[in-house]
PDB file of C-alpha atoms in Angstrom:
ATOM      1  CA  MET A   1      60.558  19.681 108.504  1.00 45.00           C
ATOM      2  CA  ALA A   2      58.638  16.575 107.553  1.00 48.00           C
ATOM      3  CA  GLY A   3      58.847  15.186 111.103  1.00 47.00           C
ATOM      4  CA  PRO A   4      56.470  17.495 113.027  1.00 48.00           C
ATOM      5  CA  HIS A   5      54.042  17.563 110.137  1.00 50.00           C
ATOM      6  CA  ALA A   6      53.842  13.843 109.652  1.00 50.00           C
ATOM      7  CA  PRO A   7      51.631  12.997 112.691  1.00 52.00           C
ATOM      8  CA  ARG A   8      49.199  15.780 111.878  1.00 59.00           C
ATOM      9  CA  THR A   9      48.907  14.582 108.315  1.00 65.00           C
ATOM     10  CA  ARG A  10      48.384  11.040 109.468  1.00 66.00           C
ATOM     11  CA  ARG A  11      45.727  12.185 111.938  1.00 66.00           C
ATOM     12  CA  ALA A  12      44.017  14.151 109.186  1.00 63.00           C
ATOM     13  CA  VAL A  13      44.148  11.147 106.927  1.00 59.00           C
ATOM     14  CA  LEU A  14      42.702   8.962 109.669  1.00 59.00           C
ATOM     15  CA  ARG A  15      39.950  11.472 110.353  1.00 64.00           C
ATOM     16  CA  LEU A  16      39.119  11.580 106.661  1.00 58.00           C
ATOM     17  CA  ALA A  17      39.069   7.809 106.532  1.00 60.00           C
ATOM     18  CA  ALA A  18      36.706   7.716 109.510  1.00 59.00           C
ATOM     19  CA  LEU A  19      34.437  10.270 107.859  1.00 53.00           C
ATOM     20  CA  ALA A  20      34.464   8.325 104.638  1.00 55.00           C
ATOM     21  CA  ALA A  21      33.556   5.163 106.516  1.00 53.00           C
ATOM     22  CA  ALA A  22      30.710   6.972 108.261  1.00 48.00           C
ATOM     23  CA  ALA A  23      29.504   8.365 104.946  1.00 48.00           C
ATOM     24  CA  ALA A  24      29.614   4.917 103.437  1.00 47.00           C
ATOM     25  CA  VAL A  25      27.396   3.647 106.246  1.00 46.00           C
ATOM     26  CA  ILE A  26      25.002   6.602 106.288  1.00 45.00           C
ATOM     27  CA  GLY A  27      25.093   7.431 102.589  1.00 43.00           C
ATOM     28  CA  PRO A  28      23.288   4.435 101.115  1.00 44.00           C
ATOM     29  CA  ASP A  29      20.699   4.553 103.901  1.00 43.00           C
ATOM     30  CA  LEU A  30      19.864   8.161 103.102  1.00 46.00           C
ATOM     31  CA  ALA A  31      19.716   7.421  99.396  1.00 44.00           C
ATOM     32  CA  ARG A  32      17.343   4.567 100.046  1.00 47.00           C
ATOM     33  CA  ALA A  33      15.163   6.518 102.436  1.00 49.00           C
ATOM     34  CA  ASP A  34      12.658   6.997  99.657  1.00 70.00           C
ATOM     35  CA  ALA A  35      13.069   3.655  97.895  1.00 82.00           C
ATOM     36  CA  LYS A  36      10.161   2.548 100.071  1.00 87.00           C
ATOM     37  CA  ALA A  37       8.140   5.533  98.905  1.00 88.00           C
ATOM     38  CA  VAL A  38       8.798   4.528  95.288  1.00 90.00           C
ATOM     39  CA  GLU A  39       7.726   0.959  96.090  1.00 89.00           C
ATOM     40  CA  ALA A  40       4.554   2.255  97.734  1.00 89.00           C
ATOM     41  CA  GLU A  41       3.840   4.416  94.698  1.00 89.00           C
ATOM     42  CA  LEU A  42       4.380   1.467  92.336  1.00 90.00           C
ATOM     43  CA  LYS A  43       2.109  -0.716  94.442  1.00 90.00           C
ATOM     44  CA  LYS A  44      -0.574   1.966  94.382  1.00 89.00           C
ATOM     45  CA  LEU A  45      -0.372   2.291  90.588  1.00 89.00           C
ATOM     46  CA  PHE A  46       0.139  -1.321  89.540  1.00 90.00           C
ATOM     47  CA  ASP A  47      -0.994  -3.337  92.558  1.00 87.00           C
ATOM     48  CA  GLY A  48       2.023  -5.634  92.629  1.00 83.00           C
ATOM     49  CA  LYS A  49       1.760  -6.716  88.991  1.00 89.00           C
ATOM     50  CA  THR A  50       4.930  -8.280  87.625  1.00 90.00           C
ATOM     51  CA  MET A  51       7.263  -6.055  85.650  1.00 92.00           C
ATOM     52  CA  ALA A  52       9.687  -7.295  83.062  1.00 92.00           C
ATOM     53  CA  GLU A  53      13.022  -5.672  82.352  1.00 92.00           C
ATOM     54  CA  GLY A  54      13.670  -4.406  78.865  1.00 90.00           C
ATOM     55  CA  ARG A  55      11.959  -2.482  76.060  1.00 94.00           C
ATOM     56  CA  VAL A  56      12.362   0.706  78.095  1.00 96.00           C
ATOM     57  CA  LYS A  57      15.368   2.877  77.337  1.00 97.00           C
ATOM     58  CA  LEU A  58      16.041   5.350  80.100  1.00 97.00           C
ATOM     59  CA  ASP A  59      18.500   7.972  78.956  1.00 97.00           C
ATOM     60  CA  VAL A  60      19.932   9.971  81.871  1.00 97.00           C
ATOM     61  CA  PRO A  61      23.479  11.182  82.509  1.00 97.00           C
ATOM     62  CA  GLN A  62      25.682   8.991  84.715  1.00 96.00           C
ATOM     63  CA  ILE A  63      26.964  12.107  86.395  1.00 96.00           C
ATOM     64  CA  ALA A  64      24.889  15.277  86.747  1.00 95.00           C
ATOM     65  CA  GLU A  65      26.945  18.306  87.767  1.00 93.00           C
ATOM     66  CA  ASN A  66      23.852  20.373  88.450  1.00 94.00           C
ATOM     67  CA  GLY A  67      20.954  18.600  90.143  1.00 94.00           C
ATOM     68  CA  LEU A  68      18.602  21.427  89.195  1.00 95.00           C
ATOM     69  CA  VAL A  69      18.581  20.554  85.517  1.00 96.00           C
ATOM     70  CA  VAL A  70      19.082  16.891  84.679  1.00 97.00           C
ATOM     71  CA  PRO A  71      18.020  15.872  81.171  1.00 97.00           C
ATOM     72  CA  ILE A  72      15.923  12.735  80.867  1.00 98.00           C
ATOM     73  CA  THR A  73      14.695  10.882  77.792  1.00 98.00           C
ATOM     74  CA  VAL A  74      12.495   7.811  77.982  1.00 98.00           C
ATOM     75  CA  GLU A  75      11.932   5.681  74.925  1.00 97.00           C
ATOM     76  CA  VAL A  76       9.881   2.487  74.749  1.00 97.00           C
ATOM     77  CA  GLU A  77      10.158  -0.051  71.949  1.00 95.00           C
ATOM     78  CA  SER A  78       6.761  -0.410  70.335  1.00 95.00           C
ATOM     79  CA  PRO A  79       5.183  -0.465  66.861  1.00 95.00           C
ATOM     80  CA  MET A  80       2.754   2.264  68.069  1.00 96.00           C
ATOM     81  CA  THR A  81      -0.271   0.967  66.161  1.00 95.00           C
ATOM     82  CA  GLU A  82      -3.902   1.037  67.319  1.00 94.00           C
ATOM     83  CA  GLN A  83      -3.525  -2.608  68.399  1.00 95.00           C
ATOM     84  CA  ASP A  84      -0.151  -2.375  70.082  1.00 96.00           C
ATOM     85  CA  TYR A  85       1.126   0.830  71.598  1.00 97.00           C
ATOM     86  CA  VAL A  86       2.613   2.285  74.748  1.00 97.00           C
ATOM     87  CA  LYS A  87      -0.071   3.761  76.970  1.00 97.00           C
ATOM     88  CA  ALA A  88       2.092   5.481  79.535  1.00 97.00           C
ATOM     89  CA  VAL A  89       5.495   5.778  81.140  1.00 97.00           C
ATOM     90  CA  HIS A  90       5.931   6.723  84.771  1.00 97.00           C
ATOM     91  CA  VAL A  91       9.234   7.928  86.196  1.00 97.00           C
ATOM     92  CA  PHE A  92      10.247   7.884  89.853  1.00 96.00           C
ATOM     93  CA  ALA A  93      13.296   9.049  91.801  1.00 95.00           C
ATOM     94  CA  ASP A  94      14.159   7.254  95.039  1.00 93.00           C
ATOM     95  CA  GLY A  95      16.246  10.000  96.637  1.00 93.00           C
ATOM     96  CA  ASN A  96      14.031  13.041  96.138  1.00 93.00           C
ATOM     97  CA  PRO A  97      11.672  14.443  98.795  1.00 91.00           C
ATOM     98  CA  LEU A  98       8.784  13.218  96.616  1.00 92.00           C
ATOM     99  CA  PRO A  99       9.119   9.982  94.656  1.00 93.00           C
ATOM    100  CA  GLY A 100       7.092  10.977  91.572  1.00 95.00           C
ATOM    101  CA  VAL A 101       8.857  12.769  88.724  1.00 96.00           C
ATOM    102  CA  LEU A 102       6.519  12.539  85.740  1.00 97.00           C
ATOM    103  CA  SER A 103       4.057  10.462  83.760  1.00 98.00           C
ATOM    104  CA  PHE A 104       3.977  10.510  79.974  1.00 98.00           C
ATOM    105  CA  LYS A 105       0.850   9.343  78.182  1.00 98.00           C
ATOM    106  CA  PHE A 106       1.184   8.298  74.577  1.00 97.00           C
ATOM    107  CA  SER A 107      -1.287   7.570  71.830  1.00 96.00           C
ATOM    108  CA  PRO A 108      -0.757   5.735  68.532  1.00 95.00           C
ATOM    109  CA  ALA A 109      -0.797   9.179  66.834  1.00 94.00           C
ATOM    110  CA  ALA A 110       2.569   9.890  68.478  1.00 95.00           C
ATOM    111  CA  GLY A 111       4.227   7.398  66.128  1.00 94.00           C
ATOM    112  CA  ARG A 112       7.095   6.917  68.532  1.00 96.00           C
ATOM    113  CA  ALA A 113       6.966   6.405  72.305  1.00 97.00           C
ATOM    114  CA  SER A 114       9.752   8.761  73.212  1.00 97.00           C
ATOM    115  CA  ALA A 115       9.834  12.045  75.086  1.00 98.00           C
ATOM    116  CA  SER A 116      12.380  14.243  76.833  1.00 98.00           C
ATOM    117  CA  THR A 117      12.299  16.776  79.642  1.00 98.00           C
ATOM    118  CA  ARG A 118      14.515  18.024  82.478  1.00 97.00           C
ATOM    119  CA  MET A 119      14.236  17.176  86.152  1.00 97.00           C
ATOM    120  CA  ARG A 120      15.564  18.183  89.563  1.00 96.00           C
ATOM    121  CA  LEU A 121      17.482  15.651  91.646  1.00 95.00           C
ATOM    122  CA  ALA A 122      18.262  16.330  95.297  1.00 94.00           C
ATOM    123  CA  GLN A 123      21.163  13.866  95.520  1.00 93.00           C
ATOM    124  CA  THR A 124      22.751  10.821  93.932  1.00 94.00           C
ATOM    125  CA  GLN A 125      19.955   8.326  93.404  1.00 95.00           C
ATOM    126  CA  ASN A 126      18.185   5.798  91.206  1.00 95.00           C
ATOM    127  CA  ILE A 127      15.719   6.725  88.490  1.00 96.00           C
ATOM    128  CA  ILE A 128      13.043   4.140  87.824  1.00 96.00           C
ATOM    129  CA  ALA A 129      10.855   4.098  84.708  1.00 97.00           C
ATOM    130  CA  VAL A 130       7.813   1.871  84.269  1.00 97.00           C
ATOM    131  CA  ALA A 131       6.094   1.541  80.887  1.00 97.00           C
ATOM    132  CA  GLU A 132       2.470   0.449  80.562  1.00 96.00           C
ATOM    133  CA  MET A 133       1.644  -1.241  77.261  1.00 96.00           C
ATOM    134  CA  SER A 134      -1.795  -1.209  75.637  1.00 95.00           C
ATOM    135  CA  ASN A 135      -2.182  -4.920  76.471  1.00 94.00           C
ATOM    136  CA  GLY A 136      -1.449  -4.243  80.132  1.00 93.00           C
ATOM    137  CA  ALA A 137       2.111  -5.584  80.202  1.00 95.00           C
ATOM    138  CA  LEU A 138       4.602  -3.648  82.311  1.00 96.00           C
ATOM    139  CA  PHE A 139       8.247  -3.042  81.521  1.00 96.00           C
ATOM    140  CA  THR A 140      10.801  -1.314  83.679  1.00 96.00           C
ATOM    141  CA  ALA A 141      14.270   0.181  83.604  1.00 96.00           C
ATOM    142  CA  LYS A 142      16.501   1.682  86.266  1.00 96.00           C
ATOM    143  CA  ALA A 143      19.523   3.969  86.148  1.00 96.00           C
ATOM    144  CA  GLU A 144      21.683   5.656  88.735  1.00 96.00           C
ATOM    145  CA  VAL A 145      22.537   9.337  88.461  1.00 96.00           C
ATOM    146  CA  LYS A 146      25.438  10.691  90.497  1.00 96.00           C
ATOM    147  CA  VAL A 147      24.592  14.244  91.479  1.00 94.00           C
ATOM    148  CA  THR A 148      27.434  16.670  92.231  1.00 90.00           C
ATOM    149  CA  ILE A 149      25.324  19.592  93.476  1.00 84.00           C
ATOM    150  CA  GLY A 150      21.819  18.719  94.621  1.00 83.00           C
ATOM    151  CA  GLY A 151      18.849  20.534  93.144  1.00 76.00           C
ATOM    152  CA  CYS A 152      16.968  21.174  96.359  1.00 67.00           C
ATOM    153  CA  GLY A 153      16.626  23.845  99.008  1.00 52.00           C
ATOM    154  CA  GLY A 154      17.874  27.311  98.180  1.00 40.00           C
TER     155      GLY A 154
ATOM    156  CA  MET B   1       5.294  35.710  88.494  1.00 50.00           C
ATOM    157  CA  SER B   2       4.987  39.100  86.960  1.00 54.00           C
ATOM    158  CA  THR B   3       4.670  38.159  83.313  1.00 72.00           C
ATOM    159  CA  ARG B   4       2.426  35.532  81.837  1.00 82.00           C
ATOM    160  CA  PRO B   5       4.457  32.526  80.742  1.00 88.00           C
ATOM    161  CA  THR B   6       4.876  32.419  76.973  1.00 90.00           C
ATOM    162  CA  PRO B   7       5.368  29.006  75.452  1.00 95.00           C
ATOM    163  CA  ARG B   8       7.841  28.425  72.649  1.00 96.00           C
ATOM    164  CA  VAL B   9       7.285  25.556  70.250  1.00 96.00           C
ATOM    165  CA  ARG B  10       9.421  24.204  67.437  1.00 96.00           C
ATOM    166  CA  VAL B  11       7.935  21.896  64.825  1.00 94.00           C
ATOM    167  CA  PRO B  12      10.056  20.891  61.852  1.00 93.00           C
ATOM    168  CA  GLY B  13       8.842  22.300  58.535  1.00 88.00           C
ATOM    169  CA  ASN B  14       8.384  20.406  55.292  1.00 89.00           C
ATOM    170  CA  ILE B  15       6.609  17.345  56.716  1.00 93.00           C
ATOM    171  CA  LYS B  16       5.918  14.460  54.341  1.00 92.00           C
ATOM    172  CA  ALA B  17       3.086  11.984  54.878  1.00 87.00           C
ATOM    173  CA  GLY B  18       4.297   9.159  57.096  1.00 86.00           C
ATOM    174  CA  ASP B  19       7.045  11.230  58.731  1.00 93.00           C
ATOM    175  CA  ILE B  20       7.446  11.070  62.471  1.00 95.00           C
ATOM    176  CA  VAL B  21       8.457  14.528  63.651  1.00 96.00           C
ATOM    177  CA  GLU B  22       9.866  15.678  66.966  1.00 97.00           C
ATOM    178  CA  VAL B  23       8.109  18.649  68.551  1.00 97.00           C
ATOM    179  CA  LYS B  24      10.156  20.632  71.075  1.00 98.00           C
ATOM    180  CA  THR B  25       8.546  22.952  73.592  1.00 98.00           C
ATOM    181  CA  LEU B  26       9.739  25.312  76.274  1.00 97.00           C
ATOM    182  CA  ILE B  27       7.811  27.544  78.652  1.00 97.00           C
ATOM    183  CA  ALA B  28       9.082  30.089  81.162  1.00 96.00           C
ATOM    184  CA  HIS B  29       7.846  29.129  84.628  1.00 95.00           C
ATOM    185  CA  GLU B  30       9.444  29.018  88.073  1.00 94.00           C
ATOM    186  CA  MET B  31       8.015  25.574  88.886  1.00 95.00           C
ATOM    187  CA  GLU B  32       8.058  26.343  92.617  1.00 94.00           C
ATOM    188  CA  SER B  33       8.369  22.883  94.137  1.00 92.00           C
ATOM    189  CA  GLY B  34       6.783  23.590  97.526  1.00 91.00           C
ATOM    190  CA  GLN B  35       9.875  22.009  99.136  1.00 88.00           C
ATOM    191  CA  ARG B  36      11.770  25.256  99.593  1.00 87.00           C
ATOM    192  CA  ARG B  37      11.891  27.745 102.437  1.00 88.00           C
ATOM    193  CA  GLY B  38      11.909  31.459 101.723  1.00 87.00           C
ATOM    194  CA  SER B  39      14.232  33.986 103.363  1.00 89.00           C
ATOM    195  CA  ASP B  40      11.626  34.347 106.151  1.00 90.00           C
ATOM    196  CA  GLY B  41      12.022  30.643 106.959  1.00 89.00           C
ATOM    197  CA  LYS B  42       8.488  29.844 105.893  1.00 90.00           C
ATOM    198  CA  PRO B  43       7.830  27.165 103.265  1.00 90.00           C
ATOM    199  CA  VAL B  44       7.259  28.640  99.812  1.00 92.00           C
ATOM    200  CA  PRO B  45       3.919  27.293  98.553  1.00 93.00           C
ATOM    201  CA  ARG B  46       3.987  24.948  95.599  1.00 94.00           C
ATOM    202  CA  ARG B  47       3.118  26.362  92.208  1.00 95.00           C
ATOM    203  CA  ILE B  48       4.010  24.352  89.160  1.00 96.00           C
ATOM    204  CA  ILE B  49       2.624  23.560  85.753  1.00 97.00           C
ATOM    205  CA  ASN B  50       1.216  20.121  86.458  1.00 97.00           C
ATOM    206  CA  ARG B  51       0.055  19.028  83.031  1.00 98.00           C
ATOM    207  CA  PHE B  52       1.051  19.404  79.409  1.00 98.00           C
ATOM    208  CA  THR B  53      -1.203  18.111  76.645  1.00 98.00           C
ATOM    209  CA  ALA B  54      -0.814  17.989  72.887  1.00 98.00           C
ATOM    210  CA  THR B  55      -3.763  17.273  70.607  1.00 97.00           C
ATOM    211  CA  PHE B  56      -4.029  17.173  66.834  1.00 96.00           C
ATOM    212  CA  ASN B  57      -7.397  18.131  65.341  1.00 95.00           C
ATOM    213  CA  GLY B  58      -8.847  17.471  68.785  1.00 95.00           C
ATOM    214  CA  LYS B  59      -7.392  13.966  69.127  1.00 95.00           C
ATOM    215  CA  PRO B  60      -4.850  13.224  71.867  1.00 96.00           C
ATOM    216  CA  VAL B  61      -1.239  12.818  70.782  1.00 97.00           C
ATOM    217  CA  PHE B  62       0.814  13.163  73.940  1.00 97.00           C
ATOM    218  CA  GLU B  63       0.337  14.154  77.541  1.00 98.00           C
ATOM    219  CA  ALA B  64       2.777  14.763  80.368  1.00 98.00           C
ATOM    220  CA  GLU B  65       1.941  14.917  84.043  1.00 98.00           C
ATOM    221  CA  TRP B  66       4.621  16.888  85.824  1.00 98.00           C
ATOM    222  CA  HIS B  67       5.517  16.584  89.501  1.00 96.00           C
ATOM    223  CA  PRO B  68       7.546  19.136  91.502  1.00 95.00           C
ATOM    224  CA  ALA B  69      10.726  17.336  90.398  1.00 95.00           C
ATOM    225  CA  ILE B  70      10.441  18.920  86.948  1.00 97.00           C
ATOM    226  CA  SER B  71      12.982  21.721  86.442  1.00 96.00           C
ATOM    227  CA  ALA B  72      12.119  25.396  86.193  1.00 96.00           C
ATOM    228  CA  ASN B  73      11.332  26.650  82.684  1.00 96.00           C
ATOM    229  CA  PRO B  74      10.188  23.163  81.728  1.00 97.00           C
ATOM    230  CA  TYR B  75      11.292  21.694  78.435  1.00 98.00           C
ATOM    231  CA  GLN B  76       9.230  18.967  76.842  1.00 98.00           C
ATOM    232  CA  SER B  77       9.735  17.169  73.590  1.00 98.00           C
ATOM    233  CA  PHE B  78       7.599  14.439  72.055  1.00 98.00           C
ATOM    234  CA  PHE B  79       6.998  12.713  68.740  1.00 97.00           C
ATOM    235  CA  PHE B  80       4.065  13.069  66.421  1.00 95.00           C
ATOM    236  CA  LYS B  81       3.021  11.354  63.190  1.00 94.00           C
ATOM    237  CA  PRO B  82       0.684  13.651  61.252  1.00 93.00           C
ATOM    238  CA  THR B  83      -1.407  11.928  58.604  1.00 90.00           C
ATOM    239  CA  GLU B  84      -3.415  14.942  57.482  1.00 93.00           C
ATOM    240  CA  ASN B  85      -3.307  18.733  57.614  1.00 94.00           C
ATOM    241  CA  GLY B  86      -4.520  20.271  60.793  1.00 95.00           C
ATOM    242  CA  GLU B  87      -3.834  22.063  64.008  1.00 96.00           C
ATOM    243  CA  LEU B  88      -1.481  20.884  66.736  1.00 96.00           C
ATOM    244  CA  LYS B  89      -2.654  22.405  69.984  1.00 97.00           C
ATOM    245  CA  MET B  90      -0.594  22.399  73.149  1.00 97.00           C
ATOM    246  CA  VAL B  91      -1.872  23.384  76.575  1.00 98.00           C
ATOM    247  CA  TRP B  92       0.090  23.908  79.789  1.00 98.00           C
ATOM    248  CA  LYS B  93      -2.024  23.787  82.939  1.00 97.00           C
ATOM    249  CA  ASP B  94      -0.876  25.739  85.990  1.00 96.00           C
ATOM    250  CA  ASP B  95      -1.555  24.807  89.636  1.00 96.00           C
ATOM    251  CA  ASP B  96      -3.469  28.091  89.947  1.00 94.00           C
ATOM    252  CA  GLY B  97      -5.875  27.024  87.200  1.00 95.00           C
ATOM    253  CA  ALA B  98      -4.389  29.177  84.441  1.00 95.00           C
ATOM    254  CA  GLU B  99      -3.861  27.619  81.024  1.00 96.00           C
ATOM    255  CA  TYR B 100      -1.231  28.625  78.518  1.00 97.00           C
ATOM    256  CA  THR B 101      -1.858  27.619  74.929  1.00 97.00           C
ATOM    257  CA  ALA B 102       0.130  27.344  71.718  1.00 97.00           C
ATOM    258  CA  THR B 103      -1.153  26.187  68.337  1.00 96.00           C
ATOM    259  CA  ASN B 104       0.791  25.192  65.259  1.00 95.00           C
ATOM    260  CA  ARG B 105      -0.613  24.720  61.790  1.00 95.00           C
ATOM    261  CA  ILE B 106       0.639  21.434  60.333  1.00 94.00           C
ATOM    262  CA  THR B 107       0.760  20.912  56.596  1.00 94.00           C
ATOM    263  CA  VAL B 108       1.631  17.495  55.238  1.00 93.00           C
ATOM    264  CA  SER B 109       2.961  17.223  51.704  1.00 88.00           C
TER     265      SER B 109
END
């Protein structure tokens, strides 16, 4: 019983392995297809200014079952006074048809530089947040979201 | 859309001076991304709410610029530190030029 089935199973396994290998080669390329678009967008907004890591907390799920509704919270460490506050936070996605996701603009009257919304993600990709401080300093954070079912098309 | 989107806003009650409160908002809107094709194969034109602003007594508190990646029926929360009594006004601006408004009376004890 096992005999005649064994070769077919092995062939299937081999085919799967080949597919997986192909996906591994193509996959990251597809995901990075828009990384350039994000870079271009960042260059347009900040003209190549240096960005430091830290102070930005990007809260997104590691795994999003439904790419149509992915919660996102961005919080930036800041005293939020007239002298020292967070001016804006920009969020980008490097695997969506369009790189821009949102821009939040804060004022000292907000008291806390934190806001939440929900976004659509077409596939597994990186989310990049850039915070602009009142003194012009830039801080950034990055997180990967694995998307089970993409939130595009329909 | 057949009905005019109605925003829903939740502001915590019983605010004391110096409190930082979280305001939660939700508005019904398709947020048509412009990336989709209809059943006729033609691209469905983009129509989203592209901007959300919150002001308190006319002064800016928070603003969000939304791109087509924002989900349908957009949710937005933000923080706010009221120092006096007044009116928190929120405006959602549609691609078609329409504006949807909600106002909340804020009383600080």
